[in-house]
Structure formats: C-alpha cells, structure tokens
mmCIF file of C-alpha atoms and ligand atoms in Angstrom:
data_model
loop_
_atom_site.group_PDB
_atom_site.id
_atom_site.type_symbol
_atom_site.label_atom_id
_atom_site.label_comp_id
_atom_site.label_asym_id
_atom_site.label_seq_id
_atom_site.Cartn_x
_atom_site.Cartn_y
_atom_site.Cartn_z
ATOM 1 C CA MET J 1 -62.032 125.544 143.210
ATOM 2 C CA THR J 2 -63.100 129.142 142.734
ATOM 3 C CA ASN J 3 -66.671 130.348 143.185
ATOM 4 C CA LEU J 4 -67.704 133.622 141.658
ATOM 5 C CA ILE J 5 -70.725 135.930 141.636
ATOM 6 C CA LEU J 6 -71.329 138.141 138.589
ATOM 7 C CA LEU J 7 -73.259 141.195 139.729
ATOM 8 C CA GLY J 8 -74.777 143.799 137.439
ATOM 9 C CA PRO J 9 -77.969 145.142 135.906
ATOM 10 C CA PRO J 10 -79.798 143.369 133.067
ATOM 11 C CA GLY J 11 -77.724 143.608 129.887
ATOM 12 C CA ALA J 12 -74.400 144.120 131.696
ATOM 13 C CA GLY J 13 -72.962 141.003 130.027
ATOM 14 C CA LYS J 14 -73.176 138.527 132.927
ATOM 15 C CA GLY J 15 -74.511 135.681 130.799
ATOM 16 C CA THR J 16 -71.972 136.241 128.020
ATOM 17 C CA GLN J 17 -69.049 136.241 130.429
ATOM 18 C CA ALA J 18 -70.405 133.260 132.345
ATOM 19 C CA ARG J 19 -70.565 131.236 129.113
ATOM 20 C CA LEU J 20 -66.953 132.128 128.304
ATOM 21 C CA LEU J 21 -65.829 131.031 131.773
ATOM 22 C CA VAL J 22 -67.658 127.723 131.358
ATOM 23 C CA GLU J 23 -65.773 127.125 128.108
ATOM 24 C CA SER J 24 -62.350 128.306 129.248
ATOM 25 C CA ARG J 25 -62.280 127.025 132.835
ATOM 26 C CA GLY J 26 -64.824 124.257 133.101
ATOM 27 C CA MET J 27 -66.808 126.237 135.654
ATOM 28 C CA VAL J 28 -70.534 125.613 136.148
ATOM 29 C CA GLN J 29 -72.929 128.483 135.389
ATOM 30 C CA LEU J 30 -75.871 128.791 137.749
ATOM 31 C CA SER J 31 -78.302 131.278 136.226
ATOM 32 C CA THR J 32 -81.584 131.564 138.117
ATOM 33 C CA GLY J 33 -83.041 133.390 135.081
ATOM 34 C CA ASP J 34 -82.263 130.359 132.868
ATOM 35 C CA MET J 35 -83.639 127.966 135.506
ATOM 36 C CA LEU J 36 -86.872 129.962 135.731
ATOM 37 C CA ARG J 37 -87.211 130.137 131.925
ATOM 38 C CA ASP J 38 -86.676 126.346 131.755
ATOM 39 C CA ALA J 39 -89.372 125.870 134.386
ATOM 40 C CA ARG J 40 -91.723 127.998 132.309
ATOM 41 C CA SER J 41 -91.100 126.259 129.038
ATOM 42 C CA SER J 42 -91.430 122.810 130.578
ATOM 43 C CA GLY J 43 -94.793 123.908 131.995
ATOM 44 C CA THR J 44 -94.127 123.102 135.665
ATOM 45 C CA GLU J 45 -96.444 124.480 138.343
ATOM 46 C CA MET J 46 -93.676 126.784 139.537
ATOM 47 C CA GLY J 47 -93.040 127.944 135.951
ATOM 48 C CA ARG J 48 -96.696 128.905 135.597
ATOM 49 C CA ARG J 49 -96.637 130.774 138.884
ATOM 50 C CA VAL J 50 -93.632 132.933 137.997
ATOM 51 C CA ALA J 51 -94.399 133.623 134.317
ATOM 52 C CA GLU J 52 -96.362 136.837 134.790
ATOM 53 C CA VAL J 53 -93.952 138.230 137.378
ATOM 54 C CA MET J 54 -91.021 137.643 135.026
ATOM 55 C CA ASP J 55 -92.745 139.172 132.005
ATOM 56 C CA GLN J 56 -93.474 142.315 133.987
ATOM 57 C CA GLY J 57 -89.841 142.528 135.050
ATOM 58 C CA HIS J 58 -90.390 142.035 138.795
ATOM 59 C CA LEU J 59 -88.339 139.684 140.943
ATOM 60 C CA VAL J 60 -89.790 136.289 141.812
ATOM 61 C CA THR J 61 -89.825 135.402 145.496
ATOM 62 C CA ASP J 62 -86.631 134.714 147.406
ATOM 63 C CA GLU J 63 -88.077 131.387 148.489
ATOM 64 C CA ILE J 64 -88.365 130.124 144.908
ATOM 65 C CA VAL J 65 -84.924 131.148 143.681
ATOM 66 C CA ILE J 66 -83.166 130.060 146.870
ATOM 67 C CA GLY J 67 -84.899 126.682 146.467
ATOM 68 C CA LEU J 68 -83.602 126.375 142.895
ATOM 69 C CA ILE J 69 -80.045 127.221 143.920
ATOM 70 C CA ARG J 70 -80.170 124.893 146.933
ATOM 71 C CA GLU J 71 -81.218 122.017 144.695
ATOM 72 C CA ARG J 72 -78.352 122.625 142.252
ATOM 73 C CA LEU J 73 -75.723 123.052 144.955
ATOM 74 C CA ASN J 74 -76.815 119.914 146.757
ATOM 75 C CA ALA J 75 -76.531 117.994 143.477
ATOM 76 C CA GLY J 76 -72.833 118.972 143.453
ATOM 77 C CA GLY J 77 -70.529 118.294 140.528
ATOM 78 C CA ALA J 78 -68.782 121.617 140.000
ATOM 79 C CA GLY J 79 -65.117 120.709 140.191
ATOM 80 C CA GLY J 80 -64.200 123.898 138.348
ATOM 81 C CA GLY J 81 -66.281 126.088 140.653
ATOM 82 C CA TYR J 82 -69.591 127.892 140.315
ATOM 83 C CA ILE J 83 -70.467 131.111 138.530
ATOM 84 C CA PHE J 84 -73.578 132.645 140.054
ATOM 85 C CA ASP J 85 -75.240 134.656 137.274
ATOM 86 C CA GLY J 86 -78.283 136.712 138.243
ATOM 87 C CA PHE J 87 -78.241 135.347 141.799
ATOM 88 C CA PRO J 88 -78.224 136.631 144.495
ATOM 89 C CA ARG J 89 -80.437 139.633 143.694
ATOM 90 C CA THR J 90 -81.590 140.572 147.223
ATOM 91 C CA LEU J 91 -79.948 140.707 150.642
ATOM 92 C CA PRO J 92 -81.897 137.648 151.926
ATOM 93 C CA GLN J 93 -80.694 135.717 148.851
ATOM 94 C CA ALA J 94 -77.104 136.767 149.584
ATOM 95 C CA ASP J 95 -77.409 135.600 153.200
ATOM 96 C CA ALA J 96 -78.964 132.323 152.068
ATOM 97 C CA LEU J 97 -76.175 131.727 149.558
ATOM 98 C CA GLY J 98 -73.535 132.326 152.203
ATOM 99 C CA ALA J 99 -75.252 129.824 154.499
ATOM 100 C CA LEU J 100 -75.645 127.201 151.749
ATOM 101 C CA MET J 101 -72.011 127.489 150.728
ATOM 102 C CA GLY J 102 -70.996 127.192 154.374
ATOM 103 C CA GLU J 103 -73.019 123.984 154.762
ATOM 104 C CA LEU J 104 -71.121 122.555 151.791
ATOM 105 C CA GLY J 105 -67.747 123.626 153.192
ATOM 106 C CA GLN J 106 -67.339 126.139 150.387
ATOM 107 C CA ARG J 107 -67.247 129.896 150.043
ATOM 108 C CA ILE J 108 -67.640 132.736 147.579
ATOM 109 C CA ASP J 109 -64.165 133.779 146.455
ATOM 110 C CA HIS J 110 -64.951 136.788 144.260
ATOM 111 C CA VAL J 111 -67.851 139.091 143.507
ATOM 112 C CA ILE J 112 -67.393 140.948 140.241
ATOM 113 C CA ALA J 113 -69.554 144.007 139.648
ATOM 114 C CA MET J 114 -70.011 144.664 135.925
ATOM 115 C CA GLN J 115 -70.347 148.408 135.560
ATOM 116 C CA VAL J 116 -72.411 149.868 132.705
ATOM 117 C CA ASP J 117 -74.594 152.915 132.169
ATOM 118 C CA ASP J 118 -78.358 152.710 131.731
ATOM 119 C CA GLU J 119 -78.470 153.984 128.167
ATOM 120 C CA ALA J 120 -76.135 151.237 126.992
ATOM 121 C CA LEU J 121 -78.376 148.699 128.713
ATOM 122 C CA VAL J 122 -81.467 149.746 126.784
ATOM 123 C CA ASP J 123 -79.533 149.354 123.535
ATOM 124 C CA ARG J 124 -78.019 146.013 124.489
ATOM 125 C CA VAL J 125 -81.158 144.434 125.835
ATOM 126 C CA SER J 126 -83.440 145.570 123.026
ATOM 127 C CA GLY J 127 -81.170 144.090 120.341
ATOM 128 C CA ARG J 128 -80.278 140.755 121.858
ATOM 129 C CA SER J 129 -81.154 137.212 120.906
ATOM 130 C CA THR J 130 -79.745 133.766 121.610
ATOM 131 C CA CYS J 131 -79.287 130.552 119.654
ATOM 132 C CA GLY J 132 -82.188 128.238 120.487
ATOM 133 C CA THR J 133 -79.850 125.230 120.413
ATOM 134 C CA CYS J 134 -76.687 126.217 122.303
ATOM 135 C CA GLY J 135 -77.509 129.585 123.898
ATOM 136 C CA GLU J 136 -74.839 131.577 122.022
ATOM 137 C CA VAL J 137 -75.570 135.297 122.452
ATOM 138 C CA TYR J 138 -76.117 137.659 119.489
ATOM 139 C CA HIS J 139 -76.950 141.343 119.125
ATOM 140 C CA ASP J 140 -78.595 143.000 116.123
ATOM 141 C CA ARG J 141 -75.956 145.707 115.860
ATOM 142 C CA THR J 142 -72.791 144.501 117.568
ATOM 143 C CA ARG J 143 -72.891 140.759 116.862
ATOM 144 C CA PRO J 144 -75.533 139.967 114.253
ATOM 145 C CA ILE J 145 -76.705 136.466 113.419
ATOM 146 C CA PRO J 146 -74.634 135.392 110.346
ATOM 147 C CA GLY J 147 -76.152 135.981 106.913
ATOM 148 C CA ASP J 148 -76.618 132.244 106.319
ATOM 149 C CA GLY J 149 -78.847 132.106 109.427
ATOM 150 C CA ARG J 150 -76.601 129.562 111.192
ATOM 151 C CA CYS J 151 -75.193 129.881 114.708
ATOM 152 C CA VAL J 152 -71.393 130.353 114.633
ATOM 153 C CA THR J 153 -70.963 127.926 117.515
ATOM 154 C CA CYS J 154 -73.296 125.020 116.765
ATOM 155 C CA GLY J 155 -74.821 125.682 113.314
ATOM 156 C CA GLY J 156 -78.323 125.852 114.820
ATOM 157 C CA THR J 157 -80.926 127.742 112.829
ATOM 158 C CA THR J 158 -83.416 128.841 115.485
ATOM 159 C CA PHE J 159 -82.924 132.004 117.491
ATOM 160 C CA LYS J 160 -84.889 133.294 120.472
ATOM 161 C CA ARG J 161 -85.694 136.694 121.864
ATOM 162 C CA ARG J 162 -86.687 136.916 125.508
ATOM 163 C CA GLY J 163 -90.259 137.980 126.218
ATOM 164 C CA ASP J 164 -89.039 140.386 128.916
ATOM 165 C CA ASP J 165 -86.525 142.177 126.652
ATOM 166 C CA ASN J 166 -88.763 145.148 125.877
ATOM 167 C CA ALA J 167 -88.649 148.772 127.012
ATOM 168 C CA ASP J 168 -91.451 148.529 129.622
ATOM 169 C CA SER J 169 -90.102 145.421 131.259
ATOM 170 C CA LEU J 170 -86.552 146.741 131.165
ATOM 171 C CA ARG J 171 -87.603 149.859 133.055
ATOM 172 C CA VAL J 172 -89.098 147.702 135.827
ATOM 173 C CA ARG J 173 -86.059 145.382 135.829
ATOM 174 C CA LEU J 174 -83.688 148.330 136.163
ATOM 175 C CA LEU J 175 -85.712 149.727 139.046
ATOM 176 C CA ALA J 176 -85.664 146.299 140.715
ATOM 177 C CA TYR J 177 -81.900 146.241 140.232
ATOM 178 C CA TYR J 178 -81.339 149.619 141.859
ATOM 179 C CA LYS J 179 -83.808 149.055 144.705
ATOM 180 C CA GLN J 180 -83.219 145.415 145.552
ATOM 181 C CA THR J 181 -79.922 144.247 144.050
ATOM 182 C CA SER J 182 -77.542 147.212 144.131
ATOM 183 C CA PRO J 183 -77.325 147.068 147.984
ATOM 184 C CA LEU J 184 -75.346 143.877 147.395
ATOM 185 C CA VAL J 185 -72.481 146.005 146.107
ATOM 186 C CA GLY J 186 -72.050 147.435 149.614
ATOM 187 C CA TYR J 187 -72.717 144.061 151.229
ATOM 188 C CA TYR J 188 -69.913 142.315 149.341
ATOM 189 C CA HIS J 189 -67.613 145.318 149.573
ATOM 190 C CA ALA J 190 -67.936 145.080 153.352
ATOM 191 C CA LYS J 191 -66.963 141.413 153.137
ATOM 192 C CA GLY J 192 -63.864 142.373 151.135
ATOM 193 C CA LEU J 193 -64.969 140.346 148.108
ATOM 194 C CA LEU J 194 -66.017 143.025 145.638
ATOM 195 C CA ARG J 195 -64.117 143.864 142.443
ATOM 196 C CA GLY J 196 -65.329 145.985 139.543
ATOM 197 C CA VAL J 197 -64.877 145.620 135.791
ATOM 198 C CA ASP J 198 -65.883 147.972 132.992
ATOM 199 C CA GLY J 199 -68.819 146.179 131.417
ATOM 200 C CA LEU J 200 -68.830 148.565 128.455
ATOM 201 C CA ALA J 201 -65.432 147.367 127.218
ATOM 202 C CA ASP J 202 -65.157 144.798 124.389
ATOM 203 C CA ILE J 203 -66.184 141.271 125.325
ATOM 204 C CA ALA J 204 -62.551 140.078 125.121
ATOM 205 C CA ASP J 205 -61.327 142.924 127.340
ATOM 206 C CA VAL J 206 -63.999 142.217 129.950
ATOM 207 C CA SER J 207 -62.986 138.525 129.897
ATOM 208 C CA ALA J 208 -59.350 139.454 130.348
ATOM 209 C CA ALA J 209 -60.219 141.694 133.312
ATOM 210 C CA ILE J 210 -62.220 138.881 134.922
ATOM 211 C CA ALA J 211 -59.450 136.360 134.260
ATOM 212 C CA ALA J 212 -56.929 138.660 135.952
ATOM 213 C CA ILE J 213 -59.153 138.841 139.041
ATOM 214 C CA LEU J 214 -59.599 135.050 139.159
ATOM 215 C CA ASP J 215 -55.891 134.451 138.636
ATOM 216 C CA GLY J 216 -54.886 137.038 141.215
ATOM 217 C CA THR J 217 -52.928 139.084 138.682
ATOM 218 C CA ALA J 218 -55.244 142.139 138.651
ATOM 219 C CA GLY J 219 -54.209 145.362 140.329
ATOM 220 C CA PRO J 220 -56.417 146.773 143.087
ATOM 221 C CA GLY J 221 -59.757 148.220 141.988
HETATM 222 P P1 AMP B 1 -82.289 137.196 134.153
HETATM 223 O O1 AMP B 1 -82.211 136.185 133.060
HETATM 224 O O2 AMP B 1 -81.217 136.997 135.183
HETATM 225 O O3 AMP B 1 -82.329 138.614 133.636
HETATM 226 O O4 AMP B 1 -83.687 136.959 134.918
HETATM 227 C C1 AMP B 1 -84.912 137.079 134.233
HETATM 228 C C2 AMP B 1 -86.048 137.251 135.253
HETATM 229 O O5 AMP B 1 -86.108 136.100 136.103
HETATM 230 C C3 AMP B 1 -85.895 138.414 136.199
HETATM 231 O O6 AMP B 1 -86.363 139.647 135.634
HETATM 232 C C4 AMP B 1 -86.739 137.968 137.386
HETATM 233 O O7 AMP B 1 -88.121 138.076 137.101
HETATM 234 C C5 AMP B 1 -86.401 136.475 137.444
HETATM 235 N N1 AMP B 1 -85.192 136.200 138.270
HETATM 236 C C6 AMP B 1 -84.011 135.683 137.854
HETATM 237 N N2 AMP B 1 -83.152 135.535 138.870
HETATM 238 C C7 AMP B 1 -83.790 135.993 139.972
HETATM 239 C C8 AMP B 1 -83.418 136.131 141.339
HETATM 240 N N3 AMP B 1 -82.196 135.780 141.788
HETATM 241 N N4 AMP B 1 -84.347 136.630 142.193
HETATM 242 C C9 AMP B 1 -85.573 136.976 141.778
HETATM 243 N N5 AMP B 1 -85.992 136.890 140.499
HETATM 244 C C10 AMP B 1 -85.106 136.402 139.595
#
C-alpha cells in the first residue's frame, strides 16, 4: 500500500490527478477541501463555521481539518493507499498526519510537489467547473463542457463552479499557500520524501510522471 501527498498551490491540478489515481489504482482520495464543502452543503454546524473563512480564501483551523482526516483514517478501508489532496497545508498539520499514520502502522511514501507558475493558476482557477454528479473536472478553455451539456464521464447535466474561484479569493489563497503551505516543501525534502513534477504539462504527461514516481521507475528529481 502506497500513501501519497499531492502538494501544490490552488489550481496546480491536485484534484484532477487524484481522481485519475483513484480510477487507475483504486487509491482513496482524501481532500479536506471536498470534506469541508460537503460539510457546508449539508448544513452542519462545522460547515456553517467555516463557510466565511473558505469564501475569503483563508485556511480553516488546523484543529478542524486534522479532526476530519483523523475520522477518515480511523474508518480505514484504503487497501490501495491514500492520496492526501489539499492536506496537510501547515506544519502542525504535517506533524499531525505523521503521528496519525504512525498510530495506524502506516507511513507517507511519497510527497509530490506540483510545480506551476502563478499566472497559469489564475487562468486555470477562473475557468474551472466540475460535474455536479461525479466531480469530473472541466475548464472553459482547455476542457470545455461538451456542446450537448452532458458530462463525458457520467452524462450528468449539472455543473458547479466553486464560490472561492474568483480573483480576490485566489489572491488570498495564493498568499496562504506561500506563507503557510510552501514550508512543507522543505519539511518533506528534509525527510527525503519530496519529488517534483511539472504541473504545467498535459494532464496525461503529469499522470505519467506521477506513475513513474509511484512505480519507482522515475529518474532522480
Ligand atoms: P481546496 O479545495 O483544497 O482548494 O480547499 C478549499 C478551501 O478549504 C481552502 O481555501 C481553505 O479555506 C479550506 N481548506 C481545505 N483544506 C484545508 C487544510 N488542509 N487546512 C486549512 N484549510 C483548508
């Protein structure tokens, strides 16, 4: 079983690659962003508490997201391994994840940093939408919703745009990434776990680069 962290700023392609790994390898995607959005739309107390923070683009507290991850890990059931997508985002979250994995007799095998430049992120984030039924990811310019208005994967006809995918929120999210999350690059490098991929490459090329890392066939870098 292989456990993987996808690290990168908003719009780097973490969610897209996580979905592909779920399909191709039977891994389990743990996205704290998705968990928080679910909590919001199901109207839980926690969802109400975090809504404003998320819309502004700030990070919700470590306590909340660590609690969500702890719950999922304790529920078990990831024979194919976990993909951590959007978690950890702070050093305390990284320490907590290490401790939780240790308690379960597991470990993080790879941390993959998806490298992209800021201008590309603005373009990617401002054009994106997802299928409301299956979560398939679309982009106005690079992967438009088909002309018949049906999702290529499931045929669904409703599509969602995230409330925080706007220029103001993105600016705050990028700042949060550089201030709070990017130190994790050094943290995991020091642990010998960090690998980088070019997040600006085609989706298939990024997948191939990730597969080579997971399969141990990638060169150093
Ligand atoms: P994402 O879908 O990963 O871009 O996350 C959307 C929003 O959820 C973020 O902008 C934060 O407000 C919140 N969020 C998601 N994951 C975390 C995390 N690990 N720590 C703190 N806040 C998070």
